[in-house]
Every structure is written in structure tokens, then in C-alpha cells.
Coordinates of N, CA and C and ligand atoms in Angstrom, one line a residue:
X1 N -17.8 10.6 8.3 CA -18.5 10.6 9.6 C -18.1 8.8 9.9
X2 N -17.7 8.2 11.2 CA -17.5 7.1 11.0 C -18.9 6.4 11.5
X3 N -19.8 5.6 11.1 CA -20.7 4.1 11.9 C -20.9 4.0 12.9
X4 N -22.1 3.5 13.0 CA -21.5 2.4 14.5 C -21.2 0.9 14.7
X5 N -21.3 -0.3 12.9 CA -20.7 -0.7 12.8 C -19.2 -0.9 12.3
X6 N -18.5 0.4 13.0 CA -17.1 0.0 13.6 C -16.1 0.3 14.3
X7 N -15.1 0.0 14.7 CA -14.4 0.7 16.0 C -12.8 1.1 15.7
X8 N -13.1 1.7 16.4 CA -11.4 2.9 16.1 C -10.4 1.9 16.5
X9 N -9.9 1.9 15.4 CA -7.9 1.0 16.0 C -6.6 1.5 16.1
X10 N -6.6 2.4 15.7 CA -5.4 3.4 15.2 C -5.8 4.6 15.3
X11 N -5.9 5.8 15.7 CA -6.3 6.8 15.6 C -5.2 8.0 15.0
X12 N -5.7 9.2 14.9 CA -4.7 9.7 14.3 C -3.5 10.4 14.6
X13 N -3.4 10.3 15.6 CA -2.3 10.4 16.4 C -1.4 9.3 16.6
X14 N -2.1 8.3 16.9 CA -1.1 7.2 16.4 C -0.2 7.1 15.1
X15 N -1.1 7.6 14.1 CA -0.8 6.5 12.9 C 0.3 8.1 12.1
X16 N 0.2 9.5 13.2 CA 0.9 10.3 12.8 C 2.3 10.2 13.3
X17 N 2.2 9.4 14.5 CA 3.6 9.1 15.2 C 4.4 7.4 14.0
X18 N 3.5 6.8 14.1 CA 3.9 5.4 13.4 C 4.7 6.0 11.8
X19 N 4.0 7.2 11.1 CA 4.0 7.1 9.9 C 5.5 8.0 10.0
X20 N 5.4 8.9 11.0 CA 7.3 9.6 11.0 C 8.5 8.1 11.4
X21 N 7.7 7.6 12.5 CA 9.0 6.2 12.2 C 9.4 5.9 10.9
X22 N 7.9 5.1 10.3 CA 8.7 4.9 8.9 C 9.5 5.7 8.0
X23 N 8.9 6.6 7.8 CA 9.7 7.9 7.4 C 11.2 7.7 7.9
X24 N 11.5 7.7 8.6 CA 12.7 7.6 9.8 C 13.8 6.2 8.9
X25 N 12.5 5.3 9.2 CA 13.5 3.8 9.1 C 13.9 4.0 7.4
X26 N 13.2 4.4 6.6 CA 12.9 4.0 5.2 C 14.1 5.7 5.1
X27 N 14.5 7.2 5.4 CA 15.7 7.4 5.4 C 16.9 7.1 5.8
X28 N 16.7 6.3 6.5 CA 18.5 5.5 6.9 C 18.7 4.2 5.6
X29 N 17.4 3.6 5.6 CA 18.2 2.7 4.5 C 18.2 2.9 3.5
X30 N 17.5 4.2 2.3 CA 18.5 4.7 1.6 C 19.7 5.8 2.2
X31 N 20.1 5.4 2.6 CA 20.9 7.2 3.5 C 22.5 6.6 2.5
X32 N 23.0 5.6 2.1 CA 24.4 5.6 1.3 C 23.4 4.5 -0.3
X33 N 22.4 5.3 -0.6 CA 21.8 4.7 -2.0 C 23.1 5.4 -2.5
X34 N 23.6 5.3 -4.2 CA 24.0 5.2 -5.1 C 23.1 5.6 -6.3
X35 N 21.9 5.1 -5.9 CA 21.1 5.4 -7.2 C 19.6 6.3 -6.8
X36 N 19.2 7.1 -7.6 CA 18.3 8.0 -7.4 C 16.5 7.0 -6.8
X37 N 16.0 7.6 -5.9 CA 15.0 7.2 -5.3 C 13.5 7.0 -6.1
X38 N 12.6 6.4 -6.1 CA 10.9 6.4 -6.9 C 9.8 5.9 -6.3
X39 N 9.4 6.9 -5.0 CA 7.8 6.4 -4.8 C 6.9 6.0 -5.6
X40 N 7.0 4.8 -5.7 CA 5.5 4.7 -6.2 C 4.0 4.4 -5.3
X41 N 3.2 5.0 -5.3 CA 1.5 5.3 -5.3 C 0.9 4.2 -5.5
X42 N 0.1 3.2 -4.5 CA -0.7 2.3 -5.4 C -2.1 2.9 -5.1
X43 N -3.1 3.6 -6.6 CA -3.8 4.1 -6.0 C -4.4 2.7 -5.8
X44 N -6.2 3.1 -5.0 CA -6.5 4.3 -4.5 C -6.0 4.9 -3.0
X45 N -6.0 3.1 -2.6 CA -6.1 3.1 -1.4 C -5.0 4.4 -0.6
X46 N -3.7 4.1 -0.7 CA -2.8 4.6 -0.7 C -2.3 5.5 -0.3
X47 N -3.7 6.2 -1.2 CA -3.0 8.3 -1.4 C -2.9 8.5 0.2
X48 N -2.9 8.3 0.7 CA -3.2 9.5 2.2 C -2.1 8.4 3.0
X49 N -2.1 8.1 2.9 CA -0.6 7.5 3.3 C 0.9 8.4 2.8
X50 N 0.8 8.0 1.5 CA 1.5 8.1 0.5 C 2.1 9.9 1.1
X51 N 0.9 10.7 1.0 CA 1.0 12.2 1.1 C 1.8 12.2 2.5
X52 N 1.6 11.7 3.4 CA 1.3 11.7 4.9 C 3.2 10.9 5.1
X53 N 3.2 9.8 4.0 CA 4.7 9.5 4.5 C 5.9 10.1 3.4
X54 N 5.5 10.7 2.1 CA 6.7 11.6 1.4 C 7.6 12.9 2.6
X55 N 6.1 13.3 2.9 CA 6.6 14.5 3.8 C 7.4 13.8 5.0
X56 N 7.6 12.8 5.7 CA 8.0 12.9 6.9 C 9.6 12.1 6.1
X57 N 9.8 12.0 5.0 CA 10.7 11.8 4.0 C 11.7 12.2 4.1
X58 N 13.5 12.7 3.9 CA 13.9 13.8 4.2 C 14.9 12.9 2.5
X59 N 15.1 11.7 2.3 CA 15.8 11.5 1.3 C 14.8 11.9 0.0
X60 N 15.7 12.6 -1.0 CA 15.1 13.0 -2.4 C 14.2 11.8 -3.4
X61 N 13.2 12.1 -3.5 CA 12.7 11.7 -4.7 C 11.9 11.5 -5.4
X62 N 11.9 10.5 -6.3 CA 10.6 11.3 -7.5 C 9.6 10.5 -7.3
X63 N 8.1 10.9 -7.6 CA 7.1 10.3 -7.4 C 6.4 10.0 -8.7
X64 N 5.4 9.1 -8.2 CA 4.4 8.9 -9.5 C 3.4 8.1 -8.8
X65 N 2.5 7.6 -9.4 CA 1.4 6.5 -9.1 C 1.1 5.1 -9.8
X66 N 0.6 4.4 -9.8 CA -0.2 3.3 -10.5 C -2.0 3.1 -9.8
X67 N -2.2 2.5 -10.5 CA -3.9 2.2 -10.2 C -3.9 0.5 -11.5
X68 N -4.4 -0.3 -10.1 CA -4.7 -1.6 -10.3 C -5.8 -1.7 -11.0
X69 N -6.8 -2.7 -12.1 CA -7.6 -3.0 -12.1 C -7.9 -4.6 -12.5
X70 N -9.1 -4.8 -12.5 CA -9.1 -6.9 -12.6 C -10.0 -6.9 -13.5
X71 N -9.6 -8.0 -15.0 CA -10.7 -8.4 -15.3 C -11.1 -9.7 -15.1
X72 N -12.4 -10.4 -15.8 CA -13.4 -10.9 -15.0 C -12.6 -12.3 -14.0
X73 N -13.4 -13.0 -14.2 CA -13.5 -14.0 -13.4 C -12.9 -15.2 -13.9
X74 N -12.7 -15.4 -14.7 CA -12.4 -17.1 -16.0 C -11.1 -17.2 -15.5
X75 N -10.3 -16.3 -15.7 CA -9.0 -16.5 -15.5 C -8.3 -16.5 -13.8
X76 N -7.0 -17.1 -14.0 CA -6.4 -17.3 -12.6 C -6.7 -16.1 -12.2
X77 N -6.7 -15.6 -10.7 CA -6.4 -14.3 -10.3 C -4.9 -13.2 -10.4
X78 N -3.8 -14.2 -10.6 CA -3.3 -13.2 -10.8 C -2.9 -12.9 -12.4
X79 N -3.7 -13.6 -13.2 CA -4.5 -12.8 -14.3 C -5.2 -11.4 -15.0
X80 N -5.8 -11.7 -13.2 CA -7.1 -10.8 -13.9 C -6.3 -9.5 -13.6
X81 N -4.9 -9.0 -12.4 CA -4.8 -7.5 -12.3 C -3.9 -7.2 -13.9
X82 N -4.5 -6.3 -13.9 CA -3.6 -5.1 -15.1 C -3.2 -3.9 -14.3
X83 N -2.6 -3.2 -14.9 CA -2.7 -1.7 -14.3 C -3.7 -0.2 -15.0
X84 N -4.2 -0.2 -14.7 CA -5.4 1.0 -15.3 C -4.8 2.0 -15.5
X85 N -3.8 2.2 -14.6 CA -2.6 3.5 -15.1 C -1.5 2.9 -14.2
X86 N -0.7 3.5 -15.6 CA 0.8 2.9 -15.2 C 1.7 4.2 -14.9
X87 N 2.5 4.3 -14.6 CA 4.4 5.5 -14.0 C 4.3 5.3 -15.3
X88 N 4.4 7.2 -14.9 CA 5.3 8.1 -16.7 C 6.6 7.3 -16.0
X89 N 7.6 7.8 -14.8 CA 8.8 8.4 -14.7 C 9.1 6.6 -15.4
X90 N 10.9 6.8 -15.3 CA 11.4 5.6 -16.1 C 12.0 4.9 -14.6
X91 N 11.9 3.9 -14.1 CA 12.8 3.3 -13.1 C 14.1 2.8 -13.2
X92 N 14.1 2.9 -14.8 CA 15.8 1.2 -14.5 C 16.7 1.8 -14.3
X93 N 17.3 1.4 -13.4 CA 18.7 2.1 -12.1 C 18.3 2.7 -11.4
X94 N 16.9 3.0 -10.6 CA 16.6 3.2 -9.8 C 16.5 2.7 -8.8
X95 N 16.0 2.8 -7.3 CA 16.1 2.1 -6.3 C 14.5 2.3 -6.8
X96 N 13.4 1.4 -6.5 CA 11.9 1.7 -6.4 C 10.6 1.0 -5.5
X97 N 10.7 2.1 -4.5 CA 9.9 1.8 -3.2 C 8.3 2.1 -3.2
X98 N 7.6 1.0 -3.4 CA 6.1 0.5 -3.7 C 5.1 0.9 -2.6
X99 N 4.7 1.8 -2.6 CA 4.1 2.0 -1.7 C 2.3 1.4 -2.0
X100 N 2.5 0.9 -0.6 CA 0.9 0.1 -0.5 C -0.1 0.9 0.4
X101 N -1.5 0.2 0.8 CA -2.0 0.4 1.4 C -2.1 -1.1 2.4
X102 N -2.4 -1.9 2.2 CA -2.6 -3.2 2.4 C -2.1 -4.4 1.6
X103 N -1.1 -5.3 2.4 CA -0.6 -6.4 1.7 C -1.1 -7.5 2.3
X104 N -2.5 -8.8 1.8 CA -3.0 -9.2 2.1 C -3.0 -10.5 1.9
X105 N -3.6 -11.3 0.7 CA -3.5 -12.2 0.0 C -1.8 -12.9 -0.5
X106 N -1.1 -10.8 -1.1 CA -0.5 -10.6 -1.2 C 0.1 -11.0 -3.2
X107 N -1.7 -11.1 -3.9 CA -1.1 -11.3 -5.1 C -0.8 -9.7 -6.1
X108 N -0.9 -8.6 -5.3 CA -1.1 -7.8 -6.1 C 0.0 -7.1 -5.7
X109 N 1.1 -7.8 -4.4 CA 2.1 -7.4 -4.8 C 3.2 -8.0 -5.6
X110 N 2.5 -9.8 -5.4 CA 4.0 -10.0 -6.1 C 3.2 -9.7 -7.7
X111 N 2.7 -9.3 -8.4 CA 1.8 -8.9 -10.3 C 3.1 -7.3 -9.8
X112 N 2.8 -6.3 -8.7 CA 3.6 -5.0 -8.9 C 5.3 -5.4 -9.0
X113 N 5.3 -6.4 -7.8 CA 7.0 -7.0 -7.9 C 8.0 -7.1 -9.9
X114 N 6.3 -8.0 -10.1 CA 7.1 -9.0 -11.2 C 7.0 -7.9 -12.0
X115 N 6.3 -6.8 -12.3 CA 6.2 -5.5 -13.5 C 7.1 -4.8 -13.6
X116 N 7.7 -4.0 -12.2 CA 8.9 -3.6 -12.3 C 9.8 -4.3 -12.3
X117 N 10.3 -5.7 -11.8 CA 11.4 -5.4 -12.2 C 12.0 -5.9 -13.6
X118 N 10.8 -6.5 -14.5 CA 11.0 -6.2 -16.1 C 12.0 -5.0 -15.9
X119 N 11.3 -3.7 -15.6 CA 12.1 -2.4 -15.9 C 13.2 -2.0 -15.2
X120 N 14.1 -3.2 -15.4 CA 15.2 -3.2 -14.8 C 15.5 -1.9 -13.4
X121 N 14.8 -2.0 -12.6 CA 15.6 -1.3 -11.3 C 16.7 -1.4 -10.6
X122 N 17.0 -0.2 -9.9 CA 18.6 -1.0 -9.3 C 18.0 -2.1 -8.2
X123 N 16.9 -1.3 -7.3 CA 16.1 -2.2 -6.6 C 14.4 -2.0 -5.8
X124 N 13.6 -2.7 -5.6 CA 12.4 -3.0 -5.2 C 12.0 -3.0 -3.9
X125 N 11.2 -2.1 -3.4 CA 11.2 -2.5 -1.3 C 9.2 -2.1 -1.7
X126 N 9.0 -2.8 -0.3 CA 8.0 -2.5 0.1 C 7.6 -1.6 0.8
X127 N 6.8 -0.6 1.3 CA 6.1 -0.2 1.8 C 4.9 -0.2 2.1
X128 N 3.9 -0.6 3.3 CA 2.8 -0.9 3.2 C 2.0 -0.2 5.1
X129 N 1.1 0.3 4.7 CA 0.1 0.9 5.7 C -0.2 -1.1 6.9
X130 N -0.8 -1.5 6.3 CA -1.0 -2.5 7.4 C -0.7 -4.3 6.4
X131 N 0.0 -4.4 7.3 CA 0.8 -5.9 6.9 C -0.3 -6.6 7.5
X132 N -1.3 -7.3 6.2 CA -2.8 -8.3 6.8 C -1.7 -9.8 6.7
X133 N -1.9 -10.3 7.8 CA -0.6 -11.7 7.4 C -2.2 -13.1 7.9
X134 N -3.0 -13.1 7.7 CA -3.8 -14.1 8.2 C -4.3 -14.9 6.7
X135 N -4.5 -14.3 5.9 CA -4.2 -14.8 4.7 C -3.8 -14.7 3.4
X136 N -2.4 -15.2 4.2 CA -1.2 -14.8 2.9 C -1.4 -15.5 2.1
X137 N -1.9 -15.9 0.8 CA -1.1 -16.9 -0.3 C 0.4 -16.9 -1.0
X138 N 0.7 -15.4 -0.7 CA 1.9 -15.9 -1.4 C 3.2 -15.0 -0.7
X139 N 4.0 -15.3 -0.1 CA 5.4 -14.8 1.1 C 5.6 -14.2 0.2
X140 N 6.1 -12.6 0.2 CA 6.5 -12.1 -0.3 C 7.4 -11.1 0.9
X141 N 8.4 -10.4 0.6 CA 9.0 -9.6 2.7 C 8.4 -8.1 2.0
X142 N 7.6 -7.7 3.2 CA 7.1 -6.4 3.6 C 8.2 -5.6 4.3
X143 N 9.0 -4.6 3.4 CA 9.9 -4.6 4.4 C 10.1 -3.7 5.1
X144 N 9.1 -2.3 4.8 CA 8.1 -1.7 6.0 C 6.6 -1.5 6.2
X145 N 6.6 -1.5 7.0 CA 5.2 -1.9 7.6 C 4.6 -0.7 9.1
X146 N 3.8 -0.1 8.7 CA 3.0 1.0 9.5 C 2.3 -0.2 10.6
X147 N 1.7 -1.0 10.7 CA 1.0 -1.8 11.8 C 0.6 -3.0 11.6
X148 N 0.3 -4.1 11.8 CA 0.4 -5.7 11.5 C -1.3 -5.7 12.0
X149 N -2.0 -6.7 11.0 CA -3.0 -7.3 12.2 C -2.8 -8.2 11.3
X150 N -4.2 -9.4 12.0 CA -4.3 -10.5 11.0 C -5.4 -11.0 10.8
X151 N -6.5 -10.7 10.5 CA -7.9 -10.3 10.0 C -8.1 -8.6 9.8
X152 N -10.1 -9.3 9.4 CA -10.8 -7.7 10.1 C -10.4 -7.1 8.3
X153 N -11.7 -6.1 7.9 CA -12.0 -5.3 7.5 C -11.6 -4.1 7.8
X154 N -10.2 -3.5 7.1 CA -10.1 -1.9 7.5 C -10.8 -0.9 6.2
X155 N -11.4 0.4 7.5 CA -11.2 1.5 6.7 C -10.5 2.6 7.2
X156 N -10.8 3.6 6.6 CA -10.7 4.9 6.7 C -8.8 5.2 6.4
X157 N -8.9 7.1 6.4 CA -7.3 7.2 5.9 C -6.8 6.5 4.6
X158 N -7.9 6.5 3.7 CA -7.7 6.3 2.6 C -7.9 5.3 2.3
X159 N -8.5 3.7 3.0 CA -8.7 3.1 2.7 C -10.6 2.6 2.8
X160 N -10.6 2.5 1.3 CA -12.9 2.2 1.4 C -13.1 1.3 1.7
X161 N -14.8 1.1 1.7 CA -15.7 0.0 1.3 C -16.8 0.8 0.7
X162 N -16.8 0.3 -0.9 CA -17.6 0.7 -2.1 C -17.2 2.0 -1.6
X163 N -15.9 2.4 -1.7 CA -15.3 3.8 -2.3 C -15.7 5.0 -1.0
X164 N -16.8 4.4 0.1 CA -17.3 5.2 1.5 C -16.0 5.1 2.0
X165 N -15.2 6.2 3.3 CA -14.6 6.1 4.2 C -13.8 6.9 4.6
X166 N -13.1 6.7 2.4 CA -11.4 7.5 2.7 C -11.3 8.0 2.8
X167 N -12.3 9.5 3.9 CA -11.7 10.7 4.1 C -11.2 10.7 5.5
X168 N -11.5 9.8 6.4 CA -11.8 9.0 7.2 C -10.4 9.7 8.2
X169 N -10.0 10.6 9.0 CA -8.8 10.4 9.8 C -8.0 9.0 10.7
X170 N -8.5 7.9 11.0 CA -8.4 7.1 11.7 C -8.7 5.9 10.5
X171 N -8.1 4.5 11.5 CA -8.4 3.8 11.4 C -9.0 2.5 11.2
X172 N -9.9 2.2 10.7 CA -11.2 1.4 11.9 C -11.8 -0.2 11.5
X173 N -12.3 -1.2 12.1 CA -12.4 -1.8 11.5 C -14.2 -2.0 11.6
X174 N -14.5 -2.6 10.4 CA -16.0 -2.9 10.6 C -16.7 -3.7 11.1
X175 N -17.5 -3.8 11.9 CA -17.6 -4.9 12.8 C -18.7 -5.9 11.9
X176 N -19.6 -4.9 11.5 CA -20.7 -5.4 10.9 C -20.5 -6.2 9.9
X177 N -20.6 -7.7 9.6 CA -19.9 -8.2 8.2 C -20.1 -8.6 6.9
X178 N -21.7 -7.9 7.2 CA -22.4 -7.6 5.7 C -22.0 -6.2 4.8
X179 N -21.3 -5.1 5.9 CA -20.4 -4.3 5.1 C -19.0 -4.5 4.9
X180 N -18.5 -5.9 4.9 CA -16.9 -5.9 5.1 C -16.8 -6.9 4.1
X181 N -16.5 -6.7 2.6 CA -16.8 -8.0 1.9 C -15.4 -7.9 1.6
X182 N -13.9 -7.9 1.8 CA -13.2 -9.1 2.2 C -12.6 -9.3 3.7
X183 N -12.0 -9.7 3.5 CA -10.9 -10.0 5.4 C -11.7 -10.7 5.8
Ligands
5GP201 P1 -3.5 -8.7 -1.9 O1 -3.5 -8.2 -3.1 O2 -2.7 -8.7 -1.3 O3 -5.0 -10.0 -1.2 O4 -4.6 -7.4 -1.7 C1 -4.6 -6.2 -1.3 C2 -5.6 -4.9 -1.7 O5 -6.9 -5.7 -1.5 C3 -5.6 -4.3 -0.9 O6 -4.5 -3.0 -1.5 C4 -6.5 -3.5 -1.1 O7 -7.3 -2.4 -1.6 C5 -7.7 -5.0 -1.2 N1 -8.1 -4.6 0.8 C6 -7.3 -6.1 1.1 N2 -7.6 -5.8 3.0 C7 -8.6 -5.2 2.8 C8 -9.1 -4.4 4.1 O8 -8.7 -4.9 5.5 N3 -9.7 -3.3 3.8 C9 -9.4 -2.4 2.3 N4 -10.3 -1.9 2.7 N5 -9.6 -3.1 1.2 C10 -8.5 -4.2 1.4

């Protein structure tokens, strides 16, 4: 259930319409691709978006999942990130589409691209549900995105706050600062 400390930014119909457009745009982009496509879902936040997006696409694809975890605070931000779950398919010579929930500072995406690049894919593209621009520290292209936001902390449609709210079918902004740990 949504609470009083959040307001709806994008309802389920708006999301469905946008995801359908994204699926068509991605299909168009890969319509002449010679190599196979691997869609990689970044757990946990992107799982709902990913499930809807791939079902709006006609391009044949393999899919797989990664999960990121962080080390302690002594090291630099980029060194902190590692995979707690890696993909199992090979991406060598294939097109990789990384499906993220939110690109915020850009550090997570930079790490993902660096790791996948080393595996010699044919190409790497990024599709993010939310393209958050206000705190960007690493300027990497987000090839496809659902919605652009400047700031704020959002939950629902797979996105959490301390593991709550993932099952909501709409995207909400938390309006109570105490319940918004980031953003
Ligand atoms: P970045 O490395 O780009 O700063 O962080 C991206 C990750 O931070 C996202 O994948 C997401 O897990 C988390 N994040 C950033 N902003 C938000 C937000 O507004 N809501 C939620 N639920 N997670 C966020």
C-alpha cells in the first residue's frame, strides 16, 4: 500500500504506455543487428521493468541477471562495487543491453560497462527506467530511458526503500525526507 509520505509520479497506465514505446524503440535499434542480443537485468530494482520490457520486444534475445553489492566505506566509490551475482551466458561477440532501474550518479553504470566491455561484446547499450540527472558524477550515455527526473527518491514498480514498496504497480516519490535515504 502507498503511504501518506509519497505521491504518485507515474501511474501504471503511463508506465505501460512508455514501456511499450521503449520496446519498439529498442526493436528498431537492433533491427539490423547481425549478432545476438543479450538483455541483462540489474537486480533487484529493475526486475519488474525488465519483465515488462522484454515482453514488449520482438527482437529475439537471451536474458540474464546481475546483482551488485558494495564493500565498506574506506575505498573509493567505484572500488566498492562488485557482482554478488554474475551473468551465466557469454556476451562475447553479442550485443549487450543493460537494463537498469535508475541511473543516478552514474557510478553503477560505469562499473557495469567496464566489466562487460572486458568480455568483448559486439556492443553495449543501456536502458534505464529512470534517468536521474541532478546528481550525475559520471557522464555516460543512457541510450534508452523511460522517464527523466532531476531529483527526488522514488519507489514502486520494483524500486524499494529498505526493501519496501517494490510490489507497487506505480512509481511514487517519497515526500518524507526521513524515509528517503538517497536522492
Ligand atoms: P548510481 O550508481 O547511478 O548513483 O546509483 C544507481 C542505483 O542507486 C540505482 O540502481 C538504485 O538502486 C539506487 N537509486 C538511486 N536513486 C534512487 C531512487 O530514487 N530510488 C531508489 N529506490 N533507488 C535509487
